[in-house]
Amino acid sequence: MHKYSSLPVWALLLAVVPACDNSGLENGNNEAPENDRTRVVAVETMVVEPGLFQDAVNLSGTVESMNDAVISAEASGRVLEIQRRGSEVAAGEVVAQLEEAMLQANLDVARATYEMAQDAFERQEPLFEEEIITPLEFSMVRSQRDQARAQLDQAETQLENASITAPFDGRVEERMVETGEVLSPGNPVLRLVNTRQVRISAGVPERYSNEIGEGSVVTVNLEAYGGNIREAVITFSGNVINAQTRTYPIEVEVDNPDRFMKPQMTVELMVTRSFLEDVITIPRTALVRDESGQNVFVVNRTGERPVAEFRPVSTGRSSAGNILISDGLFSGDEIIVAGLGNLNVGDVVRVDEVRD
């Protein structure tokens, strides 16, 4: 004997009708109805378009000052004044002053000696022309005059050197002496540094020797220090390969008016190899590798709801986090760039953001 449900027909109809409600698909919000168990994954996407690709090599460089010198004394004397540490000075400005009294006295003696020698020369010259004195005698008088002139020039230079001046615009970074100390020629006085323009040195792998050289465009990235991006070119490219590192040296000169870059700072350089036009590039993080090769997730919007589709691609050069796609993607394709970790082929996607 068969058993039948005792529920009336109208109750069974009411139980069936809600299950056929498609309002969640018709409202256009890509949200699944409450009773729809299809996976919905939140993702971020970008629409690929052909554009310019900068093929570049990332290097690490060290900042150096263009002008960095230890200024030494060229005369003897006691230090009367010296610029304080941190002082900004212009080229030709006095950075330290030595006592001049002794130097002035030496100059006075040298000048008097020269005047006497010059007078003797002038008195002896007519006698030599009249052959009253011998050539040897006149030669000695002339030699004494010339020697006195040299001593006078030296004394004048010594007095001038009592005022120690800056050879270039800069900032006093170190003082090696203090007021009151007695200096001799050659004693270091202070260190002067100019960082308004700096030089960045780096090593380029030898495999790029035919692509990167003087004139190559360089981007200096200071974001690690809270700075900005600066553009420059390579001003020097070496012709000798370092046997240990297998690199050749380059130098980049960069204006640094705000003095943000400091000597010995390590900065990131992006050196351009070439520019490629009208090509498709995507973030490297959008690539998914499996046993078949490299793939990307593409959003398929042909159905009622957008779903994730797997697309194999061929890649080329990479630079600055982006990689060139040589085959597999076309202008207008919408690829998934974030949210891939929890994504499977056929999953419904909810696009939270479309990146530029």
GROMACS .gro file of C-alpha atoms in nm:
model
  356
    1MET     CA    1   0.000   0.000   0.000
    2HIS     CA    2   0.136   0.350  -0.096
    3LYS     CA    3   0.144   0.637   0.149
    4TYR     CA    4   0.052   0.989   0.031
    5SER     CA    5   0.118   1.325   0.193
    6SER     CA    6  -0.173   1.472   0.376
    7LEU     CA    7  -0.071   1.832   0.287
    8PRO     CA    8  -0.318   2.012   0.065
    9VAL     CA    9  -0.214   2.105  -0.291
   10TRP     CA   10  -0.205   2.484  -0.221
   11ALA     CA   11   0.055   2.433   0.053
   12LEU     CA   12   0.283   2.241  -0.182
   13LEU     CA   13   0.257   2.522  -0.442
   14LEU     CA   14   0.353   2.786  -0.186
   15ALA     CA   15   0.663   2.583  -0.092
   16VAL     CA   16   0.775   2.557  -0.455
   17VAL     CA   17   0.723   2.920  -0.570
   18PRO     CA   18   0.998   3.087  -0.354
   19ALA     CA   19   1.259   2.844  -0.485
   20CYS     CA   20   1.191   2.970  -0.840
   21ASP     CA   21   1.241   3.339  -0.753
   22ASN     CA   22   1.520   3.491  -0.977
   23SER     CA   23   1.501   3.842  -0.836
   24GLY     CA   24   1.863   3.820  -0.717
   25LEU     CA   25   1.985   3.782  -1.078
   26GLU     CA   26   1.763   4.048  -1.225
   27ASN     CA   27   1.864   4.335  -0.999
   28GLY     CA   28   2.206   4.374  -1.172
   29ASN     CA   29   2.410   4.391  -0.852
   30ASN     CA   30   2.602   4.067  -0.916
   31GLU     CA   31   2.499   3.947  -0.568
   32ALA     CA   32   2.376   3.592  -0.536
   33PRO     CA   33   2.027   3.535  -0.390
   34GLU     CA   34   2.029   3.417  -0.033
   35ASN     CA   35   1.949   3.061  -0.136
   36ASP     CA   36   2.207   3.056  -0.423
   37ARG     CA   37   2.518   2.866  -0.313
   38THR     CA   38   2.740   2.977  -0.610
   39ARG     CA   39   3.080   3.110  -0.491
   40VAL     CA   40   3.115   3.487  -0.526
   41VAL     CA   41   3.473   3.618  -0.492
   42ALA     CA   42   3.562   3.984  -0.444
   43VAL     CA   43   3.836   4.092  -0.689
   44GLU     CA   44   4.005   4.395  -0.841
   45THR     CA   45   4.046   4.417  -1.218
   46MET     CA   46   4.201   4.626  -1.490
   47VAL     CA   47   4.114   4.668  -1.857
   48VAL     CA   48   4.423   4.615  -2.070
   49GLU     CA   49   4.506   4.869  -2.338
   50PRO     CA   50   4.817   4.900  -2.558
   51GLY     CA   51   5.060   5.164  -2.437
   52LEU     CA   52   5.422   5.261  -2.379
   53PHE     CA   53   5.649   5.018  -2.194
   54GLN     CA   54   5.973   5.132  -2.038
   55ASP     CA   55   6.214   4.841  -2.042
   56ALA     CA   56   6.451   4.918  -1.756
   57VAL     CA   57   6.705   4.760  -1.523
   58ASN     CA   58   6.685   4.816  -1.148
   59LEU     CA   59   7.015   4.897  -0.978
   60SER     CA   60   7.134   5.009  -0.637
   61GLY     CA   61   7.348   5.325  -0.630
   62THR     CA   62   7.548   5.520  -0.373
   63VAL     CA   63   7.525   5.897  -0.340
   64GLU     CA   64   7.847   6.101  -0.340
   65SER     CA   65   7.905   6.474  -0.311
   66MET     CA   66   8.026   6.652  -0.622
   67ASN     CA   67   8.242   6.883  -0.407
   68ASP     CA   68   8.388   6.746  -0.085
   69ALA     CA   69   8.727   6.874   0.031
   70VAL     CA   70   8.937   6.910   0.344
   71ILE     CA   71   9.076   7.266   0.342
   72SER     CA   72   9.433   7.289   0.476
   73ALA     CA   73   9.645   7.581   0.591
   74GLU     CA   74   9.904   7.716   0.346
   75ALA     CA   75  10.066   7.952   0.596
   76SER     CA   76  10.186   7.944   0.955
   77GLY     CA   77  10.003   8.129   1.229
   78ARG     CA   78   9.760   8.127   1.519
   79VAL     CA   79   9.390   8.074   1.438
   80LEU     CA   80   9.199   8.395   1.514
   81GLU     CA   81   8.861   8.302   1.363
   82ILE     CA   82   8.702   7.996   1.205
   83GLN     CA   83   8.354   7.936   1.065
   84ARG     CA   84   8.125   7.736   1.288
   85ARG     CA   85   8.014   7.389   1.194
   86GLY     CA   86   7.707   7.400   0.970
   87SER     CA   87   7.789   7.742   0.825
   88GLU     CA   88   7.694   7.802   0.462
   89VAL     CA   89   7.976   7.975   0.273
   90ALA     CA   90   8.023   8.099  -0.082
   91ALA     CA   91   8.325   8.041  -0.303
   92GLY     CA   92   8.597   8.290  -0.207
   93GLU     CA   93   8.454   8.360   0.137
   94VAL     CA   94   8.696   8.347   0.433
   95VAL     CA   95   8.640   8.031   0.638
   96ALA     CA   96   8.934   8.074   0.879
   97GLN     CA   97   9.165   8.365   0.963
   98LEU     CA   98   9.524   8.330   1.088
   99GLU     CA   99   9.715   8.592   1.281
  100GLU     CA  100   9.893   8.825   1.034
  101ALA     CA  101  10.143   9.014   1.252
  102MET     CA  102  10.438   8.784   1.195
  103LEU     CA  103  10.353   8.738   0.829
  104GLN     CA  104  10.326   9.112   0.783
  105ALA     CA  105  10.668   9.157   0.946
  106ASN     CA  106  10.817   8.898   0.712
  107LEU     CA  107  10.662   9.083   0.419
  108ASP     CA  108  10.810   9.415   0.530
  109VAL     CA  109  11.157   9.262   0.554
  110ALA     CA  110  11.123   9.094   0.217
  111ARG     CA  111  11.006   9.416   0.056
  112ALA     CA  112  11.298   9.615   0.201
  113THR     CA  113  11.544   9.349   0.087
  114TYR     CA  114  11.403   9.355  -0.262
  115GLU     CA  115  11.413   9.733  -0.284
  116MET     CA  116  11.781   9.729  -0.186
  117ALA     CA  117  11.859   9.459  -0.440
  118GLN     CA  118  11.666   9.642  -0.711
  119ASP     CA  119  11.854   9.963  -0.633
  120ALA     CA  120  12.187   9.783  -0.655
  121PHE     CA  121  12.086   9.628  -0.986
  122GLU     CA  122  11.987   9.965  -1.129
  123ARG     CA  123  12.320  10.120  -1.022
  124GLN     CA  124  12.526   9.833  -1.158
  125GLU     CA  125  12.352   9.802  -1.492
  126PRO     CA  126  12.511  10.115  -1.650
  127LEU     CA  127  12.853  10.007  -1.524
  128PHE     CA  128  12.805   9.671  -1.693
  129GLU     CA  129  12.702   9.837  -2.019
  130GLU     CA  130  13.016  10.052  -2.004
  131GLU     CA  131  13.217   9.736  -1.926
  132ILE     CA  132  13.338   9.880  -1.596
  133ILE     CA  133  13.228   9.564  -1.414
  134THR     CA  134  13.259   9.212  -1.542
  135PRO     CA  135  12.965   9.001  -1.662
  136LEU     CA  136  13.014   8.774  -1.361
  137GLU     CA  137  12.984   9.064  -1.117
  138PHE     CA  138  12.670   9.192  -1.288
  139SER     CA  139  12.524   8.841  -1.296
  140MET     CA  140  12.561   8.815  -0.920
  141VAL     CA  141  12.383   9.150  -0.870
  142ARG     CA  142  12.098   9.039  -1.097
  143SER     CA  143  12.074   8.705  -0.920
  144GLN     CA  144  12.045   8.876  -0.582
  145ARG     CA  145  11.769   9.099  -0.719
  146ASP     CA  146  11.578   8.801  -0.861
  147GLN     CA  147  11.613   8.607  -0.536
  148ALA     CA  148  11.485   8.905  -0.337
  149ARG     CA  149  11.187   8.931  -0.576
  150ALA     CA  150  11.103   8.565  -0.524
  151GLN     CA  151  11.120   8.604  -0.145
  152LEU     CA  152  10.893   8.910  -0.165
  153ASP     CA  153  10.640   8.718  -0.377
  154GLN     CA  154  10.646   8.432  -0.127
  155ALA     CA  155  10.596   8.669   0.167
  156GLU     CA  156  10.301   8.833  -0.010
  157THR     CA  157  10.147   8.492  -0.079
  158GLN     CA  158  10.196   8.385   0.282
  159LEU     CA  159  10.015   8.695   0.403
  160GLU     CA  160   9.730   8.633   0.156
  161ASN     CA  161   9.711   8.271   0.274
  162ALA     CA  162   9.650   8.389   0.629
  163SER     CA  163   9.293   8.429   0.510
  164ILE     CA  164   9.179   8.074   0.429
  165THR     CA  165   8.897   8.089   0.171
  166ALA     CA  166   8.640   7.845   0.038
  167PRO     CA  167   8.726   7.700  -0.307
  168PHE     CA  168   8.355   7.640  -0.381
  169ASP     CA  169   8.010   7.704  -0.237
  170GLY     CA  170   7.942   7.465   0.045
  171ARG     CA  171   7.867   7.387   0.407
  172VAL     CA  172   8.119   7.342   0.686
  173GLU     CA  173   8.071   6.980   0.792
  174GLU     CA  174   8.376   6.936   1.021
  175ARG     CA  175   8.628   7.156   1.202
  176MET     CA  176   8.975   7.010   1.263
  177VAL     CA  177   9.109   7.306   1.467
  178GLU     CA  178   8.979   7.561   1.713
  179THR     CA  179   9.048   7.928   1.774
  180GLY     CA  180   9.388   7.984   1.932
  181GLU     CA  181   9.566   7.683   1.782
  182VAL     CA  182   9.890   7.743   1.591
  183LEU     CA  183   9.901   7.598   1.243
  184SER     CA  184  10.176   7.508   1.001
  185PRO     CA  185  10.140   7.475   0.624
  186GLY     CA  186   9.956   7.152   0.542
  187ASN     CA  187   9.758   7.126   0.867
  188PRO     CA  188   9.390   7.039   0.796
  189VAL     CA  189   9.151   7.314   0.904
  190LEU     CA  190   8.796   7.211   0.807
  191ARG     CA  191   8.590   6.997   0.572
  192LEU     CA  192   8.370   7.175   0.318
  193VAL     CA  193   8.092   6.985   0.136
  194ASN     CA  194   7.850   7.094  -0.136
  195THR     CA  195   7.549   6.865  -0.189
  196ARG     CA  196   7.339   7.091  -0.411
  197GLN     CA  197   7.444   6.857  -0.689
  198VAL     CA  198   7.537   6.496  -0.621
  199ARG     CA  199   7.686   6.205  -0.809
  200ILE     CA  200   7.534   5.857  -0.786
  201SER     CA  201   7.765   5.563  -0.857
  202ALA     CA  202   7.643   5.215  -0.948
  203GLY     CA  203   7.751   4.896  -1.122
  204VAL     CA  204   7.574   4.763  -1.433
  205PRO     CA  205   7.582   4.388  -1.512
  206GLU     CA  206   7.809   4.324  -1.810
  207ARG     CA  207   7.527   4.170  -2.017
  208TYR     CA  208   7.382   4.520  -2.064
  209SER     CA  209   7.706   4.674  -2.189
  210ASN     CA  210   7.568   4.724  -2.541
  211GLU     CA  211   7.239   4.873  -2.419
  212ILE     CA  212   7.325   5.099  -2.124
  213GLY     CA  213   7.584   5.375  -2.147
  214GLU     CA  214   7.639   5.749  -2.135
  215GLY     CA  215   7.315   5.933  -2.211
  216SER     CA  216   7.086   5.650  -2.099
  217VAL     CA  217   6.781   5.778  -1.908
  218VAL     CA  218   6.778   5.709  -1.534
  219THR     CA  219   6.499   5.737  -1.278
  220VAL     CA  220   6.616   5.792  -0.920
  221ASN     CA  221   6.361   5.650  -0.675
  222LEU     CA  222   6.370   5.811  -0.328
  223GLU     CA  223   6.036   5.677  -0.207
  224ALA     CA  224   6.209   5.454   0.049
  225TYR     CA  225   6.315   5.774   0.228
  226GLY     CA  226   5.985   5.955   0.182
  227GLY     CA  227   6.114   6.145  -0.121
  228ASN     CA  228   6.001   6.169  -0.480
  229ILE     CA  229   6.113   6.050  -0.823
  230ARG     CA  230   6.395   6.236  -1.004
  231GLU     CA  231   6.504   6.205  -1.363
  232ALA     CA  232   6.865   6.215  -1.487
  233VAL     CA  233   7.100   6.063  -1.744
  234ILE     CA  234   7.420   5.865  -1.719
  235THR     CA  235   7.714   6.108  -1.740
  236PHE     CA  236   7.990   5.846  -1.723
  237SER     CA  237   8.003   5.482  -1.828
  238GLY     CA  238   8.316   5.279  -1.765
  239ASN     CA  239   8.484   5.056  -2.021
  240VAL     CA  240   8.637   4.813  -1.771
  241ILE     CA  241   8.452   4.517  -1.617
  242ASN     CA  242   8.508   4.448  -1.248
  243ALA     CA  243   8.641   4.092  -1.230
  244GLN     CA  244   8.473   4.019  -0.895
  245THR     CA  245   8.125   4.165  -0.956
  246ARG     CA  246   8.114   4.131  -1.338
  247THR     CA  247   7.978   4.485  -1.360
  248TYR     CA  248   8.101   4.810  -1.514
  249PRO     CA  249   8.072   5.147  -1.335
  250ILE     CA  250   7.833   5.426  -1.420
  251GLU     CA  251   7.786   5.772  -1.271
  252VAL     CA  252   7.473   5.987  -1.267
  253GLU     CA  253   7.480   6.356  -1.178
  254VAL     CA  254   7.160   6.482  -1.016
  255ASP     CA  255   7.054   6.828  -0.901
  256ASN     CA  256   6.981   6.824  -0.529
  257PRO     CA  257   6.866   7.177  -0.437
  258ASP     CA  258   6.676   7.061  -0.128
  259ARG     CA  259   6.976   6.850  -0.020
  260PHE     CA  260   6.747   6.555   0.035
  261MET     CA  261   7.010   6.315  -0.097
  262LYS     CA  262   7.308   6.283   0.131
  263PRO     CA  263   7.654   6.133   0.073
  264GLN     CA  264   7.671   5.756   0.132
  265MET     CA  265   7.291   5.721   0.098
  266THR     CA  266   7.184   5.411  -0.097
  267VAL     CA  267   6.918   5.480  -0.361
  268GLU     CA  268   6.726   5.278  -0.619
  269LEU     CA  269   6.798   5.347  -0.985
  270MET     CA  270   6.588   5.241  -1.282
  271VAL     CA  271   6.804   5.261  -1.594
  272THR     CA  272   6.616   5.254  -1.924
  273ARG     CA  273   6.723   5.000  -2.185
  274SER     CA  274   6.457   5.091  -2.441
  275PHE     CA  275   6.101   5.219  -2.489
  276LEU     CA  276   5.843   4.992  -2.656
  277GLU     CA  277   5.528   5.149  -2.801
  278ASP     CA  278   5.177   5.009  -2.849
  279VAL     CA  279   5.229   4.698  -2.637
  280ILE     CA  280   5.020   4.534  -2.364
  281THR     CA  281   5.165   4.511  -2.015
  282ILE     CA  282   5.013   4.386  -1.690
  283PRO     CA  283   5.127   4.367  -1.326
  284ARG     CA  284   5.349   4.064  -1.266
  285THR     CA  285   5.129   3.974  -0.969
  286ALA     CA  286   4.842   3.903  -1.210
  287LEU     CA  287   5.026   3.604  -1.359
  288VAL     CA  288   4.930   3.255  -1.245
  289ARG     CA  289   5.180   2.978  -1.315
  290ASP     CA  290   5.091   2.612  -1.333
  291GLU     CA  291   5.224   2.302  -1.506
  292SER     CA  292   5.094   2.426  -1.841
  293GLY     CA  293   5.272   2.757  -1.824
  294GLN     CA  294   5.167   3.116  -1.752
  295ASN     CA  295   4.805   3.225  -1.732
  296VAL     CA  296   4.584   3.510  -1.624
  297PHE     CA  297   4.227   3.524  -1.496
  298VAL     CA  298   4.000   3.713  -1.735
  299VAL     CA  299   3.651   3.834  -1.644
  300ASN     CA  300   3.389   3.683  -1.875
  301ARG     CA  301   3.078   3.905  -1.880
  302THR     CA  302   2.887   3.725  -2.155
  303GLY     CA  303   2.650   3.555  -1.910
  304GLU     CA  304   2.410   3.690  -1.654
  305ARG     CA  305   2.688   3.722  -1.398
  306PRO     CA  306   3.063   3.785  -1.448
  307VAL     CA  307   3.275   3.476  -1.398
  308ALA     CA  308   3.649   3.403  -1.383
  309GLU     CA  309   3.800   3.247  -1.693
  310PHE     CA  310   4.155   3.110  -1.732
  311ARG     CA  311   4.358   3.240  -2.026
  312PRO     CA  312   4.711   3.120  -2.121
  313VAL     CA  313   4.951   3.400  -2.217
  314SER     CA  314   5.303   3.444  -2.350
  315THR     CA  315   5.526   3.697  -2.178
  316GLY     CA  316   5.831   3.907  -2.265
  317ARG     CA  317   6.047   4.153  -2.075
  318SER     CA  318   5.956   4.279  -1.729
  319SER     CA  319   6.032   4.608  -1.556
  320ALA     CA  320   5.919   4.799  -1.248
  321GLY     CA  321   5.665   4.533  -1.148
  322ASN     CA  322   5.509   4.507  -1.494
  323ILE     CA  323   5.555   4.241  -1.760
  324LEU     CA  324   5.505   4.249  -2.135
  325ILE     CA  325   5.233   4.024  -2.280
  326SER     CA  326   5.329   3.913  -2.629
  327ASP     CA  327   5.030   3.683  -2.690
  328GLY     CA  328   4.700   3.585  -2.525
  329LEU     CA  329   4.548   3.922  -2.435
  330PHE     CA  330   4.376   4.183  -2.647
  331SER     CA  331   4.279   4.544  -2.608
  332GLY     CA  332   3.969   4.568  -2.389
  333ASP     CA  333   4.021   4.241  -2.201
  334GLU     CA  334   3.942   4.275  -1.830
  335ILE     CA  335   4.191   4.082  -1.619
  336ILE     CA  336   4.187   4.013  -1.246
  337VAL     CA  337   4.482   4.171  -1.064
  338ALA     CA  338   4.389   4.120  -0.698
  339GLY     CA  339   4.192   3.854  -0.514
  340LEU     CA  340   4.347   3.562  -0.703
  341GLY     CA  341   4.442   3.366  -0.392
  342ASN     CA  342   4.087   3.241  -0.335
  343LEU     CA  343   3.979   3.224  -0.698
  344ASN     CA  344   3.890   2.924  -0.913
  345VAL     CA  345   3.787   2.896  -1.275
  346GLY     CA  346   3.411   2.951  -1.308
  347ASP     CA  347   3.373   3.147  -0.984
  348VAL     CA  348   3.136   3.439  -0.995
  349VAL     CA  349   3.332   3.759  -0.927
  350ARG     CA  350   3.230   4.081  -0.759
  351VAL     CA  351   3.447   4.360  -0.897
  352ASP     CA  352   3.522   4.597  -0.611
  353GLU     CA  353   3.762   4.817  -0.806
  354VAL     CA  354   3.873   4.864  -1.166
  355ARG     CA  355   4.228   4.995  -1.176
  356ASP     CA  356   4.356   5.237  -1.435
   0.00000   0.00000   0.00000
